[in-house]
Coordinates of C-alpha atoms in Angstrom, one line a residue:
Chain A
M1 CA 2.0 23.3 34.4
K2 CA 3.3 20.5 36.5
L3 CA 6.8 21.1 37.9
V4 CA 9.2 18.3 37.0
Q5 CA 11.5 17.1 39.8
F6 CA 14.9 15.9 38.8
G7 CA 17.1 13.4 40.6
E8 CA 17.0 9.7 41.4
N9 CA 13.3 9.7 42.5
T10 CA 12.4 11.3 39.2
C11 CA 14.4 8.7 37.2
A12 CA 12.7 5.8 39.1
R13 CA 9.3 7.3 38.4
I14 CA 10.0 7.9 34.8
R15 CA 11.3 4.4 34.4
R16 CA 8.0 3.1 35.7
Y17 CA 6.3 5.0 32.8
M18 CA 8.9 3.9 30.3
D19 CA 7.1 0.8 28.9
S20 CA 3.9 2.7 28.4
Y21 CA 5.9 5.6 26.9
I22 CA 7.5 3.3 24.3
N23 CA 4.1 1.9 23.4
N24 CA 2.6 5.4 23.2
E25 CA 0.0 4.6 25.8
L26 CA 0.6 7.5 28.1
L27 CA -1.7 10.5 28.6
V28 CA -0.5 13.6 26.9
E29 CA 0.6 15.3 30.1
T30 CA 2.6 12.3 31.3
N31 CA 4.1 11.8 27.9
H32 CA 5.3 15.4 28.0
E33 CA 6.7 14.9 31.4
V34 CA 8.7 11.9 30.2
L35 CA 9.9 13.7 27.2
R36 CA 11.1 16.7 29.2
H37 CA 13.0 14.3 31.6
L38 CA 14.6 12.4 28.7
E39 CA 15.9 15.7 27.2
T40 CA 17.9 16.3 30.3
C41 CA 18.8 12.8 31.6
P42 CA 21.2 10.8 29.4
A43 CA 20.8 7.6 31.5
C44 CA 17.1 7.4 31.1
A45 CA 17.3 8.4 27.4
A46 CA 19.8 5.6 26.9
E47 CA 17.4 3.2 28.6
V48 CA 14.5 4.2 26.4
E49 CA 16.7 3.8 23.3
S50 CA 17.9 0.4 24.4
R51 CA 14.4 -0.8 25.2
T52 CA 13.0 0.5 21.9
R53 CA 15.8 -1.2 20.0
L54 CA 15.1 -4.4 21.7
K55 CA 11.4 -4.1 20.9
I56 CA 12.1 -3.6 17.3
R57 CA 14.7 -6.4 17.2
L58 CA 12.2 -8.8 18.9
K59 CA 9.5 -8.0 16.4
R60 CA 11.9 -8.6 13.5
A61 CA 13.1 -11.9 15.0
V62 CA 9.5 -13.2 15.4
Q63 CA 8.4 -11.9 12.0
N64 CA 11.5 -13.5 10.3
Q65 CA 10.2 -17.0 11.4
T66 CA 9.3 -19.0 8.3
V67 CA 5.7 -19.9 7.8
P68 CA 5.1 -23.3 6.1
E69 CA 4.4 -22.7 2.4
D70 CA 1.4 -25.0 2.5
L71 CA -0.2 -23.8 5.7
Q72 CA -2.7 -21.6 3.9
A73 CA -3.6 -24.4 1.6
R74 CA -4.1 -26.8 4.5
V75 CA -6.3 -24.2 6.4
H76 CA -8.2 -23.7 3.2
A77 CA -8.7 -27.4 2.8
A78 CA -9.8 -27.8 6.5
L79 CA -12.3 -25.0 6.1
R80 CA -13.7 -26.5 2.9
Q81 CA -14.0 -29.8 4.5
E82 CA -15.7 -28.3 7.5
S83 CA -18.1 -26.3 5.3
H84 CA -19.1 -29.5 3.5
S85 CA -19.5 -31.4 6.7
S86 CA -21.6 -28.6 8.3
F87 CA -23.8 -28.4 5.2
A88 CA -24.3 -32.1 5.0
W89 CA -24.9 -32.2 8.7
T90 CA -27.5 -29.5 8.9
R91 CA -29.4 -30.8 5.9
W92 CA -29.2 -34.5 6.5
A93 CA -28.7 -34.8 10.2
S94 CA -31.8 -36.7 11.1
A95 CA -31.9 -38.8 8.0
A96 CA -28.2 -39.7 8.4
A97 CA -28.7 -40.7 12.0
A98 CA -31.5 -43.1 11.0
V99 CA -29.4 -44.5 8.1
L100 CA -26.4 -44.9 10.4
M101 CA -28.4 -46.9 12.9
V102 CA -29.8 -49.2 10.3
A103 CA -26.4 -49.5 8.6
A104 CA -24.7 -50.4 11.9
G105 CA -27.3 -53.0 12.5
L106 CA -26.9 -54.5 9.1
W107 CA -23.1 -54.5 9.3
F108 CA -23.2 -56.8 12.2
E109 CA -26.2 -58.8 11.4
L110 CA -25.9 -59.6 7.7
P111 CA -23.7 -62.4 6.4
R112 CA -20.0 -61.6 6.0
W113 CA -20.1 -61.8 2.2
T114 CA -22.2 -58.5 2.0
R115 CA -19.2 -56.4 2.9
P116 CA -15.9 -56.5 1.1
A117 CA -13.6 -58.6 3.2
L118 CA -9.9 -58.7 2.4
P119 CA -9.2 -61.7 0.3
D120 CA -6.5 -64.2 1.0
L121 CA -3.0 -63.0 0.1
A122 CA -2.5 -65.8 -2.4
D123 CA -5.8 -65.2 -4.1
R124 CA -4.9 -62.8 -7.0
R125 CA -8.3 -63.0 -8.6
G126 CA -9.9 -62.3 -5.2
Q127 CA -7.6 -59.3 -4.8
D128 CA -8.6 -57.9 -8.2
A129 CA -12.3 -58.4 -7.5
F130 CA -11.8 -56.7 -4.1
I131 CA -10.1 -53.7 -5.7
Q132 CA -12.8 -53.5 -8.4
K133 CA -15.5 -53.6 -5.7
V134 CA -13.9 -51.0 -3.5
S135 CA -13.2 -48.5 -6.3
T136 CA -16.7 -48.7 -7.9
S137 CA -17.6 -45.2 -7.0
L138 CA -14.4 -43.6 -8.4
S139 CA -13.8 -42.1 -11.8
A140 CA -11.4 -44.2 -14.0
V141 CA -8.5 -41.8 -13.5
L142 CA -8.7 -42.0 -9.7
K143 CA -9.2 -45.8 -9.7
V144 CA -5.6 -46.1 -11.0
G145 CA -4.1 -44.7 -7.8
L146 CA -6.4 -46.6 -5.4
G147 CA -5.8 -49.9 -7.3
D148 CA -2.1 -49.7 -6.9
H149 CA -2.4 -48.6 -3.2
I150 CA -4.5 -51.6 -2.3
H151 CA -2.6 -54.0 -4.6
C152 CA 0.8 -53.0 -3.2
A153 CA 0.4 -51.4 0.2
I154 CA -2.5 -53.4 1.5
F155 CA -1.9 -56.9 0.1
R156 CA 1.9 -56.8 0.1
K157 CA 3.9 -58.2 3.1
Y158 CA 6.4 -55.7 4.4
P159 CA 9.7 -56.6 6.0
K160 CA 9.4 -56.1 9.8
N161 CA 12.4 -53.8 9.7
P162 CA 12.2 -51.7 6.5
P163 CA 15.5 -50.8 4.9
S164 CA 17.1 -47.4 5.6
V165 CA 15.8 -44.4 3.8
D166 CA 19.0 -44.3 1.7
E167 CA 18.6 -47.9 0.6
M168 CA 15.0 -47.2 -0.4
A169 CA 16.0 -44.2 -2.3
Q170 CA 18.6 -46.3 -4.2
K171 CA 16.0 -48.8 -5.0
L172 CA 13.8 -46.2 -6.7
G173 CA 16.6 -45.5 -9.2
P174 CA 18.3 -42.2 -10.1
S175 CA 15.2 -40.6 -11.7
Y176 CA 13.0 -40.8 -8.6
Q177 CA 15.4 -41.3 -5.6
E178 CA 15.0 -37.6 -4.6
L179 CA 11.4 -38.3 -3.9
V180 CA 12.2 -40.1 -0.7
P181 CA 13.7 -37.1 1.2
L182 CA 11.2 -34.8 -0.5
V183 CA 8.3 -36.8 0.9
K184 CA 9.9 -37.5 4.2
A185 CA 10.3 -33.7 4.8
R186 CA 6.7 -32.9 4.1
V187 CA 4.6 -35.5 5.8
P188 CA 3.4 -34.8 9.4
E189 CA 5.5 -35.9 12.3
G190 CA 5.0 -39.5 13.3
Y191 CA 4.9 -40.8 9.7
R192 CA 7.7 -43.0 8.4
I193 CA 8.4 -44.4 5.0
I194 CA 8.3 -48.2 5.0
L195 CA 8.5 -48.8 1.3
A196 CA 9.7 -47.0 -1.8
H197 CA 9.9 -48.9 -5.0
Q198 CA 8.8 -49.2 -8.6
C199 CA 6.1 -51.7 -9.2
G200 CA 3.6 -52.9 -11.8
F201 CA -0.2 -53.4 -11.6
Q202 CA -2.7 -54.1 -14.4
G203 CA -0.1 -53.4 -17.1
R204 CA 1.1 -50.0 -15.7
R205 CA 4.4 -49.0 -14.0
F206 CA 4.2 -47.1 -10.8
V207 CA 6.5 -45.3 -8.5
H208 CA 5.2 -46.1 -5.1
L209 CA 6.0 -44.8 -1.6
T210 CA 4.2 -46.2 1.4
L211 CA 4.2 -44.6 4.8
T212 CA 2.7 -45.5 8.1
N213 CA 1.9 -43.6 11.3
G214 CA 1.7 -46.8 13.2
S215 CA -2.0 -47.5 12.6
S216 CA -2.7 -46.5 9.0
L217 CA -1.1 -46.9 5.7
L218 CA -0.7 -44.0 3.2
S219 CA 0.6 -44.2 -0.3
L220 CA 2.0 -41.7 -2.8
V221 CA 1.4 -43.4 -6.1
I222 CA 2.8 -42.0 -9.4
T223 CA 2.3 -43.3 -12.9
R224 CA 2.8 -41.9 -16.4
R225 CA -0.3 -40.5 -18.0
Q226 CA -1.8 -42.5 -20.8
P227 CA -3.4 -40.8 -23.9
G228 CA -6.6 -39.1 -23.0
E229 CA -6.2 -39.5 -19.2
S230 CA -6.8 -36.4 -17.2
M231 CA -8.2 -35.3 -13.9
Q232 CA -9.4 -32.0 -15.3
A233 CA -13.0 -33.1 -15.6
L234 CA -13.2 -33.9 -11.9
P235 CA -14.4 -31.4 -9.3
I236 CA -11.4 -29.7 -7.8
S237 CA -11.1 -30.0 -4.0
D238 CA -8.8 -27.0 -3.9
H239 CA -5.5 -25.7 -5.1
A240 CA -2.3 -26.4 -3.3
A241 CA 0.0 -23.5 -4.2
G242 CA -1.5 -23.4 -7.6
V243 CA -1.7 -27.2 -8.1
P244 CA -5.3 -28.4 -8.5
V245 CA -6.0 -31.3 -6.2
Y246 CA -9.0 -33.6 -6.8
Q247 CA -10.2 -35.9 -4.0
A248 CA -12.9 -38.5 -3.9
A249 CA -13.9 -41.3 -1.4
A250 CA -14.2 -45.0 -2.1
Q251 CA -15.6 -46.9 0.9
N252 CA -13.1 -46.3 3.7
Y253 CA -10.4 -44.9 1.4
D254 CA -9.8 -41.4 0.2
V255 CA -7.9 -40.7 -3.1
A256 CA -6.5 -37.3 -3.7
G257 CA -5.0 -36.8 -7.2
F258 CA -3.0 -34.2 -9.0
E259 CA -1.3 -34.2 -12.4
T260 CA 1.5 -32.9 -14.5
D261 CA 1.9 -33.0 -18.3
Q262 CA 3.4 -36.4 -18.1
F263 CA 2.3 -37.9 -14.7
L264 CA -0.6 -38.7 -12.6
A265 CA 0.0 -38.7 -8.8
Y266 CA -2.2 -39.9 -6.0
V267 CA -2.2 -39.7 -2.2
V268 CA -4.3 -42.6 -0.9
S269 CA -5.1 -43.6 2.6
D270 CA -7.8 -44.6 5.1
L271 CA -7.0 -41.7 7.4
G272 CA -10.2 -39.9 6.6
A273 CA -11.0 -37.2 4.0
R274 CA -9.6 -34.3 6.0
Q275 CA -6.3 -35.8 6.9
N276 CA -5.7 -37.4 3.5
L277 CA -6.4 -34.1 1.8
Q278 CA -4.1 -32.2 4.2
I279 CA -1.2 -34.6 3.4
A280 CA -2.0 -34.3 -0.3
Y281 CA -1.8 -30.5 0.0
A282 CA 1.5 -30.8 1.8
L283 CA 3.0 -33.0 -0.9
A284 CA 1.4 -31.7 -4.1
P285 CA 3.4 -28.5 -4.8
A286 CA 6.8 -30.1 -4.3
V287 CA 6.0 -33.4 -6.0
H288 CA 4.4 -31.6 -8.9
Q289 CA 7.6 -29.5 -9.3
F290 CA 9.7 -32.6 -9.0
L291 CA 7.7 -34.5 -11.6
A292 CA 7.7 -31.6 -14.0
A293 CA 11.5 -31.8 -14.0
V294 CA 11.6 -35.6 -14.7
R295 CA 12.8 -36.2 -18.2
G296 CA 12.6 -39.3 -20.4
Chain B
M1 CA -20.3 -16.9 -0.3
K2 CA -20.2 -16.8 3.5
R3 CA -17.0 -18.9 3.5
Q4 CA -15.5 -16.5 1.1
Q5 CA -16.3 -13.5 3.4
F6 CA -14.7 -15.4 6.3
E7 CA -11.6 -16.2 4.3
D8 CA -11.2 -12.6 3.0
A9 CA -11.5 -11.4 6.6
A10 CA -9.4 -14.0 8.4
L11 CA -6.8 -15.5 6.1
P12 CA -4.7 -12.3 5.9
H13 CA -3.9 -12.8 9.6
L14 CA -2.8 -16.4 9.2
N15 CA 1.0 -15.9 9.1
D16 CA 1.0 -13.5 12.1
L17 CA -1.1 -16.0 14.1
Y18 CA 1.2 -18.8 13.2
R19 CA 4.3 -16.9 14.2
T20 CA 2.8 -15.8 17.5
A21 CA 1.5 -19.4 18.2
T22 CA 5.0 -20.8 17.4
R23 CA 6.5 -18.5 20.1
L24 CA 3.7 -19.1 22.6
L25 CA 4.2 -22.8 22.3
A26 CA 7.9 -22.8 21.4
D27 CA 7.0 -25.5 18.9
S28 CA 6.2 -25.0 15.2
T29 CA 4.5 -28.4 14.8
K30 CA 2.1 -27.7 17.6
A31 CA 1.6 -24.1 16.3
D32 CA 0.6 -25.6 13.0
D33 CA -2.2 -27.7 14.7
V34 CA -3.3 -24.8 16.9
V35 CA -3.6 -22.4 14.0
Q36 CA -5.7 -24.8 12.0
D37 CA -8.0 -25.2 15.1
V38 CA -8.2 -21.5 15.4
F39 CA -9.5 -21.1 11.9
L40 CA -11.9 -23.9 12.2
Q41 CA -13.3 -22.5 15.5
A42 CA -13.4 -19.0 14.0
W43 CA -15.3 -20.4 11.0
K44 CA -17.8 -22.2 13.2
S45 CA -18.5 -19.0 15.2
F46 CA -18.3 -16.6 12.3
D47 CA -22.1 -16.1 12.6
R48 CA -21.4 -14.4 15.9
F49 CA -18.6 -12.2 14.6
E50 CA -19.8 -8.6 14.0
V51 CA -18.6 -7.4 10.6
G52 CA -16.7 -4.2 10.9
T53 CA -15.3 -5.0 14.3
N54 CA -11.6 -6.0 14.8
C55 CA -11.3 -9.4 13.1
R56 CA -7.6 -9.6 14.0
A57 CA -8.2 -9.2 17.7
W58 CA -11.1 -11.7 17.5
L59 CA -8.8 -14.3 15.9
Y60 CA -6.1 -13.7 18.6
K61 CA -8.7 -14.2 21.3
I62 CA -9.6 -17.5 19.8
L63 CA -5.9 -18.3 19.5
F64 CA -5.3 -17.8 23.2
H65 CA -8.3 -19.9 24.0
V66 CA -7.1 -22.8 21.8
V67 CA -3.5 -22.5 23.1
H68 CA -4.8 -22.7 26.6
H69 CA -6.8 -25.7 25.8
H70 CA -3.9 -27.4 24.0
R71 CA -1.4 -26.6 26.7
R72 CA -3.6 -28.2 29.3
K73 CA -3.8 -31.3 27.1
W74 CA -0.1 -31.4 26.2
F75 CA 1.7 -30.3 29.3
N76 CA -0.8 -30.1 32.2
V77 CA 1.0 -27.2 33.5
R78 CA 0.2 -24.6 36.2
M79 CA 0.9 -21.5 34.2
V80 CA 0.1 -18.5 36.3
K81 CA 1.5 -19.7 39.6
E82 CA 4.7 -20.8 38.1
S83 CA 5.0 -17.5 36.3
E84 CA 4.4 -15.5 39.4
E85 CA 7.0 -17.5 41.4
I86 CA 9.6 -16.9 38.7
L87 CA 8.6 -13.3 38.7
E88 CA 9.4 -12.9 42.3
Q89 CA 13.0 -14.0 41.6
V90 CA 13.5 -11.2 39.1
A91 CA 16.0 -8.7 40.4
A92 CA 15.9 -5.0 39.8
S93 CA 15.9 -3.7 36.2
P94 CA 19.2 -4.7 34.6
E95 CA 21.4 -2.3 32.7
P96 CA 20.4 -1.5 29.1
L97 CA 21.3 -4.5 27.0
A98 CA 23.0 -4.5 23.6
E99 CA 20.7 -6.2 21.1
N100 CA 23.1 -7.2 18.5
L101 CA 22.1 -10.8 18.7
T102 CA 20.9 -13.4 16.2
D103 CA 17.2 -14.1 15.7
A104 CA 17.6 -17.6 17.1
E105 CA 19.2 -16.2 20.3
I106 CA 16.4 -13.7 20.7
L107 CA 13.7 -16.3 20.1
S108 CA 15.4 -18.7 22.5
A109 CA 15.5 -16.1 25.2
L110 CA 11.9 -15.2 24.6
D111 CA 10.9 -18.9 24.9
R112 CA 12.4 -18.9 28.4
V113 CA 10.2 -16.1 29.6
P114 CA 7.1 -17.6 31.4
Q115 CA 4.1 -17.8 29.1
D116 CA 1.9 -15.3 30.8
F117 CA 4.5 -12.6 30.3
R118 CA 5.6 -13.8 26.9
A119 CA 2.0 -13.6 25.7
V120 CA 1.7 -9.9 26.6
V121 CA 5.1 -9.1 25.1
L122 CA 4.1 -10.8 21.9
L123 CA 0.7 -9.1 21.7
V124 CA 2.0 -5.6 22.5
D125 CA 5.6 -5.6 21.1
V126 CA 5.3 -7.9 18.2
D127 CA 1.6 -7.8 17.1
E128 CA 1.3 -4.1 18.1
F129 CA -2.0 -4.5 20.0
S130 CA -3.0 -1.6 22.3
Y131 CA -3.2 -2.4 26.0
K132 CA -7.0 -2.3 25.7
E133 CA -7.0 -4.8 22.9
A134 CA -4.5 -7.1 24.7
S135 CA -6.7 -6.9 27.8
G136 CA -9.7 -8.0 25.7
I137 CA -7.8 -10.8 24.0
L138 CA -6.4 -12.2 27.3
G139 CA -9.5 -11.5 29.4
V140 CA -7.4 -9.7 32.1
P141 CA -7.6 -6.1 33.3
I142 CA -5.5 -3.4 31.6
G143 CA -3.4 -3.0 34.8
T144 CA -2.4 -6.7 34.5
V145 CA -1.4 -6.2 30.9
M146 CA 0.8 -3.3 31.9
S147 CA 2.5 -5.1 34.8
R148 CA 3.0 -8.3 32.7
L149 CA 4.5 -6.3 29.9
S150 CA 6.9 -4.5 32.1
R151 CA 7.9 -7.7 33.8
G152 CA 8.0 -9.7 30.6
R153 CA 10.4 -7.2 29.0
K154 CA 12.5 -7.2 32.1
L155 CA 12.7 -11.0 32.1
L156 CA 13.5 -11.0 28.4
R157 CA 16.4 -8.6 28.9
E158 CA 17.7 -10.8 31.7
Q159 CA 17.5 -13.9 29.5
L160 CA 19.4 -12.1 26.8
E161 CA 22.1 -11.0 29.3
Q162 CA 22.4 -14.7 30.3
T163 CA 22.8 -15.6 26.7
A164 CA 25.6 -13.1 26.4
Q165 CA 27.3 -14.4 29.5
S166 CA 27.1 -17.9 28.3
Y167 CA 29.3 -16.9 25.4
G168 CA 31.7 -15.6 28.0
I169 CA 31.5 -12.1 26.6
G170 CA 30.6 -8.8 28.2
K171 CA 28.2 -6.3 26.9
G172 CA 30.9 -4.3 25.2
K173 CA 32.0 -7.4 23.1
L174 CA 28.4 -8.2 22.4
E175 CA 27.9 -4.9 20.8
G176 CA 30.5 -5.9 18.2
R177 CA 29.0 -9.3 17.3
T178 CA 27.4 -9.7 13.9
A179 CA 23.8 -11.0 13.7

């Protein structure tokens, strides 16, 4: 048996082992040596106790950090998106490359009328035709959201300096004004709300919030469900905290939709499928809960 | 099917990865981006993951790889050298410190510990990895893990003492504070 030496040198040596002792990483013999020393040295025993308490306290502090509620849903969405991209890529890589080259050539070579150019702001018929053309590939229930986004967010002229968030909230009226802070708190950093109002398009009323990140526009569009309207027949992109979200692409726009008993809600942008869906996941649970509570 | 296997194995570790990333970067928004990247990279290389081996340690290894990549992009910092320089300034082990502090005070003190040391403290003290696992995750020898842990804990205690001093209170008074 190894003889344990007491005194200052022993304390210094034991303290060198202390971190490994706390982590149970010492060999059995060394562990016993430390234990025997601690039984007879109150100073070292107090040091071990203090370090152990700090370790436990640190772990608790880190584990008490809040994890965003929608993080799992967003990771889920990103994985789903990645899976689809990988699948498409491996299956269609060479064909897609050829098509892309041809398409790129056509885009620049063919006359301008072959691609949907933005009509003049004063040309209401042209705007309607543009919306119809862009949304051809969408189901009727998703066209509703894209239509109002283009009609309102793309064609509308914004004031250079948007009103304050409070003013915009006031403009939305008492039933919907809480949507403004709710959305503001959930969109990624760098996005700001530039418009929040109620508007009309093709005979429907909409609650419409428009945001920008400086280069793209994104809308949250909400409207009351009409008889027979439902997203349930569409393929679900995924669930955001239990709320099914349905996304589809229409030319360079992506439309993510979700619904409550009374409302249809859409997140529409040209940010790309992944980013649009991520923002929809971030908004869907809270907006869904908010709309479920709207009465009247 | 394969994605389901991946999610079953990897997603249970999401929250722990996020919390560790938040403290490594001292920034929850960046941690959010990093964690999403970790899962995408893990998914892309899932074919190379051996089922039955330590998925958690594998994910943490990817986490540190991604954090390293992002830090170079965001901050362009010299991590190790700076850490070692600060390390040299560390005095002898301080007296045992009272720990009756708030979570925010502890996390703030942790954030001030240089990243190399903070990383080991997080892996070993918070995520409960063994020295061997931490060595594999960080790609450094076990001896380095041990020395960084010891120094990291020492630096953390010093930072907490400074926090206590900034309140103008001694250790005795600190004992009596409520968290």
